[in-house]
Tab-separated table of N, CA and C in Angstrom:
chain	number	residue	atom	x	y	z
A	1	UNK	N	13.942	39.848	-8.303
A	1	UNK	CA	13.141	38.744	-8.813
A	1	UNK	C	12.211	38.283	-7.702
A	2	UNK	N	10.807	37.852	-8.239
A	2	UNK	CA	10.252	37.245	-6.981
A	2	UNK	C	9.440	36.094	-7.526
A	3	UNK	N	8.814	35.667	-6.742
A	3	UNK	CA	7.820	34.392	-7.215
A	3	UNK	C	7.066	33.798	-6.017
A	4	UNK	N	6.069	33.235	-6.695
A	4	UNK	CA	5.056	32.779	-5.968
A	4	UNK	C	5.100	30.983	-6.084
A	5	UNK	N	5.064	30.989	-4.298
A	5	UNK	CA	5.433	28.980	-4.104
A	5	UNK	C	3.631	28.691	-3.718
A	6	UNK	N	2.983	27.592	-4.675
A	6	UNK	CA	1.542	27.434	-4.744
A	6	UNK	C	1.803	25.987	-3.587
A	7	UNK	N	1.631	25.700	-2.944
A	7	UNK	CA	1.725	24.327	-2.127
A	7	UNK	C	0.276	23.437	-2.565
A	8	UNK	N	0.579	22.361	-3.151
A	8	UNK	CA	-0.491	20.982	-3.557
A	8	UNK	C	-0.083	20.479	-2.258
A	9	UNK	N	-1.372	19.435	-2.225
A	9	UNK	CA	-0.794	18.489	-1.402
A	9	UNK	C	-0.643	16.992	-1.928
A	10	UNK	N	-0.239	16.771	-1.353
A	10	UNK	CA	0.781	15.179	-2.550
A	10	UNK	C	0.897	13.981	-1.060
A	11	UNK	N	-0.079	13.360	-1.338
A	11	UNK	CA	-0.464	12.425	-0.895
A	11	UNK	C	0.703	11.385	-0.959
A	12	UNK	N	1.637	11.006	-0.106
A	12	UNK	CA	2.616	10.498	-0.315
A	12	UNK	C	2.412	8.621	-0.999
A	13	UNK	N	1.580	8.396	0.140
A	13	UNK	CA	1.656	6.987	0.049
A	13	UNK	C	0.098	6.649	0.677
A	14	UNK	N	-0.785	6.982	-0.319
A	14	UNK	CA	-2.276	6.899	0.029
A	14	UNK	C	-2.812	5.305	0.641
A	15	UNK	N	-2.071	4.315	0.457
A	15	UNK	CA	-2.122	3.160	0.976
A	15	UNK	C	-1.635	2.652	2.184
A	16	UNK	N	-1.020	4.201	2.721
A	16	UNK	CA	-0.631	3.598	4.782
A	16	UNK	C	-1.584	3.666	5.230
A	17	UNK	N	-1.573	2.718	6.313
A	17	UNK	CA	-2.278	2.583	7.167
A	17	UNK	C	-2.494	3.759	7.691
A	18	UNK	N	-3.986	3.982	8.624
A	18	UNK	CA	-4.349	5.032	9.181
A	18	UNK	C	-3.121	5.267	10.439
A	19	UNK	N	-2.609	4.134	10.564
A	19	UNK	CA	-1.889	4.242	12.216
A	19	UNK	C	-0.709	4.924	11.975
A	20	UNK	N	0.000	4.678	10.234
A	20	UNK	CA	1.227	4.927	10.067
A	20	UNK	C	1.901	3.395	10.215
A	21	UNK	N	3.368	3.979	9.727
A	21	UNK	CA	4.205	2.911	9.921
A	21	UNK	C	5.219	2.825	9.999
A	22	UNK	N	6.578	2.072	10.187
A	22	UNK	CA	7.977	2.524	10.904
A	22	UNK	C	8.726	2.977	9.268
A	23	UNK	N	8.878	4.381	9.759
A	23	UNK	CA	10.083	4.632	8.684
A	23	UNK	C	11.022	4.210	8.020
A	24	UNK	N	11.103	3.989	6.453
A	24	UNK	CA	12.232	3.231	6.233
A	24	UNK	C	13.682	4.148	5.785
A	25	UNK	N	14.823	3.303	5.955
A	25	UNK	CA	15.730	3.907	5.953
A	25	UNK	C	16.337	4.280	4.389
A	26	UNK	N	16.631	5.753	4.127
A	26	UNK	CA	16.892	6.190	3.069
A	26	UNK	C	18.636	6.206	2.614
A	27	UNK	N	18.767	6.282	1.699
A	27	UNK	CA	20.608	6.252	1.556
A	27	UNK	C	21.017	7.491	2.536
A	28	UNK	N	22.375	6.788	2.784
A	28	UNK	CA	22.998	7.690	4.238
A	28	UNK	C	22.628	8.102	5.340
A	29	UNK	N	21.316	7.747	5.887
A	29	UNK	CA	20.968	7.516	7.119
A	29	UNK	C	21.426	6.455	7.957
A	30	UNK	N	20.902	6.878	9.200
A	30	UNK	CA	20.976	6.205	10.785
A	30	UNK	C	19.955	5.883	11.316
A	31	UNK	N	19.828	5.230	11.915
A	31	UNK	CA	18.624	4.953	12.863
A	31	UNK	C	18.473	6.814	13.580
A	32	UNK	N	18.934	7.234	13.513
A	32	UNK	CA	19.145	8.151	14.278
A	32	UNK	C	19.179	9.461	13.276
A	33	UNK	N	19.757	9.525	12.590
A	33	UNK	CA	20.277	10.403	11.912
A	33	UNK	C	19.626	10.763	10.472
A	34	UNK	N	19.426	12.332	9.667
A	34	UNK	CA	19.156	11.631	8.187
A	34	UNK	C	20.356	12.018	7.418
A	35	UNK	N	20.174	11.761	6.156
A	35	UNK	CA	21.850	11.722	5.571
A	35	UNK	C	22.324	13.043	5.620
A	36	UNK	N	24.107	13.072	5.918
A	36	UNK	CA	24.865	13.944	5.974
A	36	UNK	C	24.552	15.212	4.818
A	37	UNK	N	24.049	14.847	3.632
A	37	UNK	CA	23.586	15.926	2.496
A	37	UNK	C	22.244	16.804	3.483
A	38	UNK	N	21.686	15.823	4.049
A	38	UNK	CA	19.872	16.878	4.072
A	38	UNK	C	20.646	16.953	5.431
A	39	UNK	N	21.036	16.686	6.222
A	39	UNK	CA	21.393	17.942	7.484
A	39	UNK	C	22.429	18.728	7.221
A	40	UNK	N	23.202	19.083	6.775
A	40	UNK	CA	24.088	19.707	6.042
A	40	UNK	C	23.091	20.863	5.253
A	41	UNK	N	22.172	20.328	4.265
A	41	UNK	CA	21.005	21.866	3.952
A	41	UNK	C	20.455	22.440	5.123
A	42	UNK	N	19.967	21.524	5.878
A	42	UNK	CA	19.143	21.857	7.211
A	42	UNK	C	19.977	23.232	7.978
A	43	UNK	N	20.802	22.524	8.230
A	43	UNK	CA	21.752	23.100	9.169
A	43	UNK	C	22.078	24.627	8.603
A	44	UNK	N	22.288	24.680	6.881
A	44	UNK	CA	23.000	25.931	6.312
A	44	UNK	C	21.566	27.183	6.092
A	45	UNK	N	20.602	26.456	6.185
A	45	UNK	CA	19.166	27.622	6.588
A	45	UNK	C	18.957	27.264	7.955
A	46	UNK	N	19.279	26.681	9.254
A	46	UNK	CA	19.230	27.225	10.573
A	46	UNK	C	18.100	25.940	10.665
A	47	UNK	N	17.400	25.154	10.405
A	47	UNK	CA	16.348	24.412	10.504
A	47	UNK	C	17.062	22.893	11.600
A	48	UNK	N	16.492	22.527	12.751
A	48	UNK	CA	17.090	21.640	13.515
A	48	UNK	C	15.987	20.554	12.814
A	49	UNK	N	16.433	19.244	12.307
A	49	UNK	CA	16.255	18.446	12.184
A	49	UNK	C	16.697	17.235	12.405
A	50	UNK	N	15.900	15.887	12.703
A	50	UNK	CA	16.516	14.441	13.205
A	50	UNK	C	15.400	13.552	12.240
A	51	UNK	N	15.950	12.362	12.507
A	51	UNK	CA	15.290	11.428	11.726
A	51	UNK	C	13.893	10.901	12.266
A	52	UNK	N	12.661	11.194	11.988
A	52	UNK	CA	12.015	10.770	12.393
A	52	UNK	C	11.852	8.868	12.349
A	53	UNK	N	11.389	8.222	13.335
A	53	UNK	CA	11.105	6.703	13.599
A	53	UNK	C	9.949	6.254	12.962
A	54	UNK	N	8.845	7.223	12.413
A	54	UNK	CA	7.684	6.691	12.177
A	54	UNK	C	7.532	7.396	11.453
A	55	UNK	N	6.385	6.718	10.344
A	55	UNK	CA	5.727	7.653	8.794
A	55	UNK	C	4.379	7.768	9.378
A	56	UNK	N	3.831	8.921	9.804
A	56	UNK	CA	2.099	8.724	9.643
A	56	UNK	C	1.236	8.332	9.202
A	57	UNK	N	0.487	8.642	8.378
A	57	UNK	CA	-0.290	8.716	7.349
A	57	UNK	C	-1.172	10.213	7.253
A	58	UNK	N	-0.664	10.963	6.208
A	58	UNK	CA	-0.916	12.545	6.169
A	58	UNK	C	-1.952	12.910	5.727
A	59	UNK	N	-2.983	11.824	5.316
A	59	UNK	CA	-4.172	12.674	4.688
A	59	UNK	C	-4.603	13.636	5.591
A	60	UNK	N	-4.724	13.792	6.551
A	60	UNK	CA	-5.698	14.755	7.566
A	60	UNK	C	-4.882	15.946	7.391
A	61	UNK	N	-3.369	15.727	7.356
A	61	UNK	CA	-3.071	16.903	7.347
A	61	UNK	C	-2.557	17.524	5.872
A	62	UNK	N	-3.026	16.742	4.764
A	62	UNK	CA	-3.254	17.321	3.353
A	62	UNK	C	-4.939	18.178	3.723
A	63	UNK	N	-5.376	17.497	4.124
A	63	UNK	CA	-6.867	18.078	4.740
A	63	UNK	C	-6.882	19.299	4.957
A	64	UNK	N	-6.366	19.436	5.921
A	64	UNK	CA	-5.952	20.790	6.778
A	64	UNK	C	-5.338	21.913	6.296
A	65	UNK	N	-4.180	21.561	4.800
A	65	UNK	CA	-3.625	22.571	4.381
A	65	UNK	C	-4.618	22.797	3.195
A	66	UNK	N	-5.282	22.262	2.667
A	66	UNK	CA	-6.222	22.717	1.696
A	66	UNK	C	-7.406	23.652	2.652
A	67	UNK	N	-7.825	23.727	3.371
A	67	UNK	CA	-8.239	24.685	4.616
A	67	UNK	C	-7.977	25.625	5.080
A	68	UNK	N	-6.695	25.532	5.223
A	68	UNK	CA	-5.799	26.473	5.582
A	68	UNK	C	-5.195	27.446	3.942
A	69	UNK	N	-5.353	26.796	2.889
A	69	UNK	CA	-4.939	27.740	1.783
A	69	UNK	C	-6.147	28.325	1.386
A	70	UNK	N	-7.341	27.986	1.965
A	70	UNK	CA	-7.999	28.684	1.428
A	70	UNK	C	-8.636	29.964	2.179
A	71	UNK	N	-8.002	29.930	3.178
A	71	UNK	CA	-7.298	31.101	4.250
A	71	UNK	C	-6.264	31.512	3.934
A	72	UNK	N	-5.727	31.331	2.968
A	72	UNK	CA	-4.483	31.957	2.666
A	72	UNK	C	-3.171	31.746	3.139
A	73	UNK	N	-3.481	30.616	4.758
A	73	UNK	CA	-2.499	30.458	5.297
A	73	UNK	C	-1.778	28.991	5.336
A	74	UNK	N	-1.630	28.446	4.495
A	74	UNK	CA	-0.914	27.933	4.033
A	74	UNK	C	0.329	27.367	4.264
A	75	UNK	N	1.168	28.948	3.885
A	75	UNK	CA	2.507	28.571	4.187
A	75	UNK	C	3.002	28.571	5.895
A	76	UNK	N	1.896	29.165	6.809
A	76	UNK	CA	1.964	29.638	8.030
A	76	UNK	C	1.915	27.876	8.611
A	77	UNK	N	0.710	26.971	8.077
A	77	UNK	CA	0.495	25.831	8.729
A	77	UNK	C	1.822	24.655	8.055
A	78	UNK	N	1.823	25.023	6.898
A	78	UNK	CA	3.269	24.062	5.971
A	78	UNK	C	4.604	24.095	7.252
A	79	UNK	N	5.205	25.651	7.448
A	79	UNK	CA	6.066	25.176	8.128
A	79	UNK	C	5.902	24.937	9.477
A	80	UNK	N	5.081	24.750	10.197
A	80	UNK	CA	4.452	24.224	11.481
A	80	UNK	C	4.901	23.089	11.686
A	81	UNK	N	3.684	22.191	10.946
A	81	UNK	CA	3.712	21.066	10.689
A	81	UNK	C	5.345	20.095	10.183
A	82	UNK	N	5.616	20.738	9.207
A	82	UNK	CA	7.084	20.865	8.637
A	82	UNK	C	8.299	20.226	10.116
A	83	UNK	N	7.904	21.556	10.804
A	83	UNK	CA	8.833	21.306	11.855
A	83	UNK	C	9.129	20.463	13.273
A	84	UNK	N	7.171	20.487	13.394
A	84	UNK	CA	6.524	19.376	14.154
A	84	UNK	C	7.070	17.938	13.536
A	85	UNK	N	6.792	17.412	12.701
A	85	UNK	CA	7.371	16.559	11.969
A	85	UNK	C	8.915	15.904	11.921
A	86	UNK	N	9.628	17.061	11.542
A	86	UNK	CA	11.459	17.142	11.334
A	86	UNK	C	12.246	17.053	12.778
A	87	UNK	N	10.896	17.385	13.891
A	87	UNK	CA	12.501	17.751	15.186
A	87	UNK	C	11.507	16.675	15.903
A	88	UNK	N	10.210	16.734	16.178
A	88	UNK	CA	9.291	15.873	17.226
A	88	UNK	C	8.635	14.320	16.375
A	89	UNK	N	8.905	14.307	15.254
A	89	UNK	CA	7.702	13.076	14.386
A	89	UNK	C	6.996	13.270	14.733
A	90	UNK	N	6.110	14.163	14.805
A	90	UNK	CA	4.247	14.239	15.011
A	90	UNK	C	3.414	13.372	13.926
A	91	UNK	N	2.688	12.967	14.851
A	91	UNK	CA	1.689	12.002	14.212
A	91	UNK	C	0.348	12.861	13.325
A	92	UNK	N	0.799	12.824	11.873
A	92	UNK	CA	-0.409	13.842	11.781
A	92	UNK	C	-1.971	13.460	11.557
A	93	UNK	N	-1.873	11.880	12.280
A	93	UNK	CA	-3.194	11.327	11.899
A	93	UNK	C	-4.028	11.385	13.608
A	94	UNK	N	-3.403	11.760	14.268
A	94	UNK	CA	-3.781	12.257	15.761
A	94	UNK	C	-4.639	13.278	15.663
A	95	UNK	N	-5.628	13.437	16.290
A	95	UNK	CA	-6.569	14.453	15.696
A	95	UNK	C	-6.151	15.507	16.870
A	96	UNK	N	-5.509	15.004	17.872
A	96	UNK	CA	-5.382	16.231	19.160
A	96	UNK	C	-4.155	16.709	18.824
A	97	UNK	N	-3.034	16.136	18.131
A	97	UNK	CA	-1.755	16.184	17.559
A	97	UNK	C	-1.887	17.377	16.634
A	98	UNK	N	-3.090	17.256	15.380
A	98	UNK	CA	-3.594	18.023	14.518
A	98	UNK	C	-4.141	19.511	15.381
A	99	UNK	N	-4.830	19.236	15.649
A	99	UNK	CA	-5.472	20.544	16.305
A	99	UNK	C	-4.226	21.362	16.789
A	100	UNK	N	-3.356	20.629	18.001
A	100	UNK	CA	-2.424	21.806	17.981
A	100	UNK	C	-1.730	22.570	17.186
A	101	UNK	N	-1.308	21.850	15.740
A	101	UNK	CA	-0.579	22.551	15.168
A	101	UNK	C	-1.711	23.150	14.477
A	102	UNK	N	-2.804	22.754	13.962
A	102	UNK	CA	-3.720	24.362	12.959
A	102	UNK	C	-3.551	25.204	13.930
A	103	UNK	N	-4.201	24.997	14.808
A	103	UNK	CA	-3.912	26.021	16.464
A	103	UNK	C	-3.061	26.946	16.309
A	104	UNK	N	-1.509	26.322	16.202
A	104	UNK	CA	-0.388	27.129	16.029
A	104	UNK	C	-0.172	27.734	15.179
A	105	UNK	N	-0.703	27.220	13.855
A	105	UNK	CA	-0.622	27.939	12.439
A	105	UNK	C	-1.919	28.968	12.859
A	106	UNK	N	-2.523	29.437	13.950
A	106	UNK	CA	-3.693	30.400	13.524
A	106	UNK	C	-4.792	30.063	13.096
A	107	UNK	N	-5.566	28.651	12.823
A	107	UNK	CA	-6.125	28.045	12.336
A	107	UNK	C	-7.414	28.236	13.485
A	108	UNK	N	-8.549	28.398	12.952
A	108	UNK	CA	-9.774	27.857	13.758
A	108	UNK	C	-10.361	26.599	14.260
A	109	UNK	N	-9.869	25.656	14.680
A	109	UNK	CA	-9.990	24.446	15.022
A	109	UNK	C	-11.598	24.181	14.934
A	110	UNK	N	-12.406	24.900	15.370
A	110	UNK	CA	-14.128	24.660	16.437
A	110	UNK	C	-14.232	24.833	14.856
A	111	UNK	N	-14.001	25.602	13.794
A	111	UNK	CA	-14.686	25.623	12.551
A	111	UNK	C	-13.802	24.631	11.498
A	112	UNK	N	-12.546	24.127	12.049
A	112	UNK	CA	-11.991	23.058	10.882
A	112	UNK	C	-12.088	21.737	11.308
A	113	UNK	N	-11.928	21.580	12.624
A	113	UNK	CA	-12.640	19.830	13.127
A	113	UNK	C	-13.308	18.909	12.585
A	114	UNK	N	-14.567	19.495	12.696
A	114	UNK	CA	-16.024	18.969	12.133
A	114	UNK	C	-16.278	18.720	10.777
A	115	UNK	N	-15.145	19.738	10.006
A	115	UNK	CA	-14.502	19.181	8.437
A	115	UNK	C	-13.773	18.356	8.288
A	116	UNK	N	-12.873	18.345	9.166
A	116	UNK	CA	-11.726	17.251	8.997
A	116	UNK	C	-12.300	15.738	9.319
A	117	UNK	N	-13.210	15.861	10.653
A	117	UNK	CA	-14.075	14.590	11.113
A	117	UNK	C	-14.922	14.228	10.098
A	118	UNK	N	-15.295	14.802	9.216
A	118	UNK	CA	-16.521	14.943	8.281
A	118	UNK	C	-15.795	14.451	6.659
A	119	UNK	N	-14.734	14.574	7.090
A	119	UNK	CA	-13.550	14.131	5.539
A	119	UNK	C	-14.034	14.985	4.225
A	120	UNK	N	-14.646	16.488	4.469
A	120	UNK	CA	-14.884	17.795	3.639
A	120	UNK	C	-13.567	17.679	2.417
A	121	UNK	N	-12.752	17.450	2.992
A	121	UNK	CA	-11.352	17.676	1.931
A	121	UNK	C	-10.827	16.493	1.358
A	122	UNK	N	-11.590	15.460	1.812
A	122	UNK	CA	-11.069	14.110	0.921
A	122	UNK	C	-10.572	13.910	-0.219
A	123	UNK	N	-11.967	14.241	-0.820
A	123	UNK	CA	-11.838	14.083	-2.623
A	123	UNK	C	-10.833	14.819	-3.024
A	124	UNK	N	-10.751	16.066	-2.522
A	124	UNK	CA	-9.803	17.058	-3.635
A	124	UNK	C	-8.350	16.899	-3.118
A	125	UNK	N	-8.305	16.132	-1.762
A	125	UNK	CA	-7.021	15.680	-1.641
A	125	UNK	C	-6.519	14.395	-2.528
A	126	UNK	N	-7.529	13.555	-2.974
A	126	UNK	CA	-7.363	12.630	-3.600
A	126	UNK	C	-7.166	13.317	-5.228
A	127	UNK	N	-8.275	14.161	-5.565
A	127	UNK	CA	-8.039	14.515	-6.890
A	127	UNK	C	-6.732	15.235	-7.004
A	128	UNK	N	-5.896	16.108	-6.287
A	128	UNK	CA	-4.912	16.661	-6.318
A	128	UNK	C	-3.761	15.512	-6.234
A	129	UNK	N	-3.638	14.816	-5.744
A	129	UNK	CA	-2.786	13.495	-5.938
A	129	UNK	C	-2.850	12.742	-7.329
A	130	UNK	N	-3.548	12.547	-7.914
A	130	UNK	CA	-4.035	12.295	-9.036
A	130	UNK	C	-3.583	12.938	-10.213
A	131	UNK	N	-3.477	14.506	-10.081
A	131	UNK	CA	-3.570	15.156	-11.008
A	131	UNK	C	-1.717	15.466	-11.042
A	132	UNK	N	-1.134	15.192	-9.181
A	132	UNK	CA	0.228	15.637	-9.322
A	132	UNK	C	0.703	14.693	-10.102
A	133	UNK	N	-0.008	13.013	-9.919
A	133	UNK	CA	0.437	11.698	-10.763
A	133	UNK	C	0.700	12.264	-12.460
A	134	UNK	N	-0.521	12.651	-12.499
A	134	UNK	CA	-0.536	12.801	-14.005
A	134	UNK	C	0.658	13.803	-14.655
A	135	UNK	N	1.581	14.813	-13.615
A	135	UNK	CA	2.389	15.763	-14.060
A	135	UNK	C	3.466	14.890	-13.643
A	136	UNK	N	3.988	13.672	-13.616
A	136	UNK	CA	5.183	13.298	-13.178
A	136	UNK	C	5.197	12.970	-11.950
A	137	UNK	N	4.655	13.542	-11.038
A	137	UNK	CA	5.431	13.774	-9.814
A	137	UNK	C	5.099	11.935	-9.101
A	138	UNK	N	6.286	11.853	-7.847
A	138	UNK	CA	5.832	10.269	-7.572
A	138	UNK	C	6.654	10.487	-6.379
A	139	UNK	N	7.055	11.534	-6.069
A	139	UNK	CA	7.302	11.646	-4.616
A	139	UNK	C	7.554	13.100	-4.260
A	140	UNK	N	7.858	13.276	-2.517
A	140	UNK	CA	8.042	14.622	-2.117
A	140	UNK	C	9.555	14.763	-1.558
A	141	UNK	N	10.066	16.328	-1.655
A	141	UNK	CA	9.438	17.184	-2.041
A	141	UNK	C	9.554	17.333	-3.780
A	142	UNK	N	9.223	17.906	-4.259
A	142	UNK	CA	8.823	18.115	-5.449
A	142	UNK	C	8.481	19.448	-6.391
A	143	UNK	N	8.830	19.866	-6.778
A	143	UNK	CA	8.850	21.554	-7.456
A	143	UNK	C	8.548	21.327	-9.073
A	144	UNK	N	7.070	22.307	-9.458
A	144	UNK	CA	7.133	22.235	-11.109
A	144	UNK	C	7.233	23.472	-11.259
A	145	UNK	N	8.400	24.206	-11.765
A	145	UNK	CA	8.847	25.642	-12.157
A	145	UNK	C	8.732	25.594	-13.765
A	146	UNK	N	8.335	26.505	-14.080
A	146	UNK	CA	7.780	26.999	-15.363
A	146	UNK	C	7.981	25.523	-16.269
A	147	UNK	N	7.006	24.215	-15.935
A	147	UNK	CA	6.776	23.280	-16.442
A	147	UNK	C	8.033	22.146	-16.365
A	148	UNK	N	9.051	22.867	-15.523
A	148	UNK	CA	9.769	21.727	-15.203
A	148	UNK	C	9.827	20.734	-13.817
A	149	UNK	N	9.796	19.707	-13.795
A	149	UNK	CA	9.473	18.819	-12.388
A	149	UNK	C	11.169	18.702	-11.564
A	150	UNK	N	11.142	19.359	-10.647
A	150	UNK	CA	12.527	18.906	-10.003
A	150	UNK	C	11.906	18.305	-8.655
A	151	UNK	N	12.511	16.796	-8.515
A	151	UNK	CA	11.844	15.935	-7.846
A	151	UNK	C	12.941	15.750	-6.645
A	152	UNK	N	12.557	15.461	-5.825
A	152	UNK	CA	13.464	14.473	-4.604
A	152	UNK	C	14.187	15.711	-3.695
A	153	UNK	N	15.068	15.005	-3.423
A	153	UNK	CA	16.236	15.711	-2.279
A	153	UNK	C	17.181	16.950	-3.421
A	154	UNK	N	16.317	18.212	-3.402
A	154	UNK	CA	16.703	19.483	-4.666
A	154	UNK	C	17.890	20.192	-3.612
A	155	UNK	N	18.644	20.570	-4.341
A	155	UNK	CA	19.594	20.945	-3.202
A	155	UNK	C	18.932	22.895	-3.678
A	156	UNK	N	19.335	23.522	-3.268
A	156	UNK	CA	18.593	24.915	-2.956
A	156	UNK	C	19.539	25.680	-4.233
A	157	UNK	N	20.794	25.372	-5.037
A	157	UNK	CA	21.373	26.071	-5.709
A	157	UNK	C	20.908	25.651	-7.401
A	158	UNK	N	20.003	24.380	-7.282
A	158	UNK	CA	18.962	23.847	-8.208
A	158	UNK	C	17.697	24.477	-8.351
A	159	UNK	N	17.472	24.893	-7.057
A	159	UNK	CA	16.117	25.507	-7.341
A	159	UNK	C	16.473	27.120	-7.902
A	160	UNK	N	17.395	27.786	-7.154
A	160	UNK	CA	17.473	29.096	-7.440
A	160	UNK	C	17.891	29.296	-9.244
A	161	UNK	N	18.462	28.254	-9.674
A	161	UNK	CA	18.728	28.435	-11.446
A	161	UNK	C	17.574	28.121	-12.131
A	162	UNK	N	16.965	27.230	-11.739
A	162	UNK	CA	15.177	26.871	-12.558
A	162	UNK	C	14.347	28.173	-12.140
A	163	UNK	N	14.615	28.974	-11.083
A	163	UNK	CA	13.548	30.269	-10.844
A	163	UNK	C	13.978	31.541	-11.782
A	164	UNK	N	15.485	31.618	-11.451
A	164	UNK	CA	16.190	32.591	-12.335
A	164	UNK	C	15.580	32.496	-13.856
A	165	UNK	N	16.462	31.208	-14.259
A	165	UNK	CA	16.106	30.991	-15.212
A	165	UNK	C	14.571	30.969	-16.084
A	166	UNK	N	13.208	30.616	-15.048
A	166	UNK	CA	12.295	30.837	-15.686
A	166	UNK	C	11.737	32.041	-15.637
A	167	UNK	N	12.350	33.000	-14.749
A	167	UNK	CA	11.999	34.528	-14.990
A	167	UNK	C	12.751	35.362	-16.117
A	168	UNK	N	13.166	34.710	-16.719
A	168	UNK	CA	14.101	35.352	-18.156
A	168	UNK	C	13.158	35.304	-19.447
C-alpha cells in the first residue's frame, strides 16, 4: 500500500503577535515536559522532543513551505523545522532563525528572502487557512484521508486504519 501526504499550511492562530507568545499548557504537561502520551509516540519513532516555552507566530514559515512545495521539497523543510521547533523552540518569525533552516532543508535563501520580505506567499497562506476552516479543521496536527478529518493528538495506529481502510 502506499500514499501520498499533501502538507497545507494551517495557520494556527493568525492573531499572534508577530513576536509570539508564552506557550500554554496542554493536558498532562510540565513546564518542562509534554504529556506522557506525545513523548511516549515521540520516543516509539526515535524523535527527541521537549516542551517548547514559547509559541511563535508561523506565518513566515507557512511562507516558506508553500516555496518550498513548490520545489517539491516540502517534506525535506516540514521535518527541519518540525524538529527545530520540538527539541530547540525556534522562533520561526526570526528571519536569520528562518534562513537557517530553508538553508538546511536545501532551500535557496538569496532567491526565497526577498519573497518572504516581500510577503509573496501571504494571501495563499491566508487563503489556505480559510479553505482548511471551511473543511473542519480548527487545529494542528490534522489529517483529511479520503474525506475524513482526524484532528488533534492522532495516535499513529488511527492513522494507519483510515489509510488502510481508504485504500480498499
Amino acid at each position: 500500500m502506499s500514499f501520498e501526504v499533501e502538507r497545507k499550511p494551517f495557520l494556527l492562530r493568525p492573531e499572534r503577535p508577530p513576536e509570539g507568545e508564552p506557550r500554554r499548557m496542554f493536558d498532562g504537561e510540565t513546564e518542562t515536559e509534554v504529556s506522557p502520551a506525545m513523548k511516549e509516540r515521540a520516543d516509539g519513532v526515535g524523535l527527541e522532543i521537549r516542551r517548547p516555552q514559547w509559541s511563535p507566530n508561523t506565518i513566515r514559515a507557512h511562507e516558506v513551505t508553500l516555496y518550498a512545495k513548490e520545489r517539491g521539497m516540502d517534506d525535506r523543510f516540514h521535518h527541519v523545522t518540525t524538529r527545530a521547533y520540538w527539541t530547540e523552540g525556534a522562533d520561526f518569525n526570526d528571519l536569520a532563525v528562518l534562513q537557517g533552516l530553508a538553508e538546511e532543508a536545501g532551500l535557496d535563501w538569496s532567491d526565497l528572502g526577498p519573497r518572504i520580505e516581500a510577503d509573496e506567499y501571504r494571501d495563499a497562506v491566508m487563503r489556505e487557512y480559510e479553505a482548511a476552516k471551511e473543511q473542519g479543521v480548527g487545529g494542528t496536527p490534522a489529517y483529511l484521508i479520503d474525506g475524513e478529518l482526524h484532528a488533534g493528538d492522532v495516535g499513529i495506529d488511527e492513522l494507519r486504519e483510515a489509510i488502510k481502510s481508504a485504500s480498499q
